[in-house]
Amino acid sequence: MRKILAAVPVALALALAGCGSGDDGGTGVASAGGAASTTAGSAPTMGNGDMGLKYAQCMRENGVPMEDPVDGRITLKLDGSVPRETVDKAQEACRQYNPQENGAAKSDPKMEQAARDFAVCMRENGVEAFPDPEPGQKGIRIDGSLSQDPDFEQASQKCQEVLAGARG
């Protein structure tokens, strides 16, 4: 079973949140998702909140159940009921609305440091296997099995303040 966390604020998701359920099509929760409709193109002109809303709507239109953002947070939970192929096609179709895809083209050192600090915080709060992000990586990408760690939910909630501090 896989999960990828997707409760990063939309503004931060532009630079921090990684999306996807991994390669095996298992279950997942992703931090912020990817979006477009049927053709990937340049990002439409809209604010982060509108983009997140449009992304969620597009994902639903393409067969992936996804809730609208709440309090600036995008959450994509994959429980295995939607085939990986459907998720992949929806992400491609919705790419132009994906806050991650349409964020800053280059890495933001402040956001990269926040992602590293988040990983440290997660390990310090009991999720020992939480990985450090790769250099230049946009977002936080985790293997869904980490969400099965009994300390994951509490650590994630506690460590959100690390990410919130990066917004400035």
mmCIF file of C-alpha atoms in Angstrom, residues 1 4 15 28 45 51 85-86 93 110 152:
data_model
loop_
_atom_site.group_PDB
_atom_site.id
_atom_site.type_symbol
_atom_site.label_atom_id
_atom_site.label_comp_id
_atom_site.label_asym_id
_atom_site.label_seq_id
_atom_site.Cartn_x
_atom_site.Cartn_y
_atom_site.Cartn_z
ATOM 1 C CA MET A 1 0.000 0.000 0.000
ATOM 2 C CA ILE A 4 2.087 10.262 -0.652
ATOM 3 C CA ALA A 15 7.914 24.962 -4.932
ATOM 4 C CA GLY A 28 -1.300 7.044 -2.173
ATOM 5 C CA THR A 45 -3.203 33.276 -15.687
ATOM 6 C CA MET A 51 -5.249 27.035 -9.992
ATOM 7 C CA GLU A 85 -3.071 4.472 -15.944
ATOM 8 C CA THR A 86 -6.125 6.651 -15.203
ATOM 9 C CA ALA A 93 -4.421 16.104 -18.974
ATOM 10 C CA LYS A 110 14.577 28.755 0.806
ATOM 11 C CA PHE A 152 3.401 9.649 10.554
#
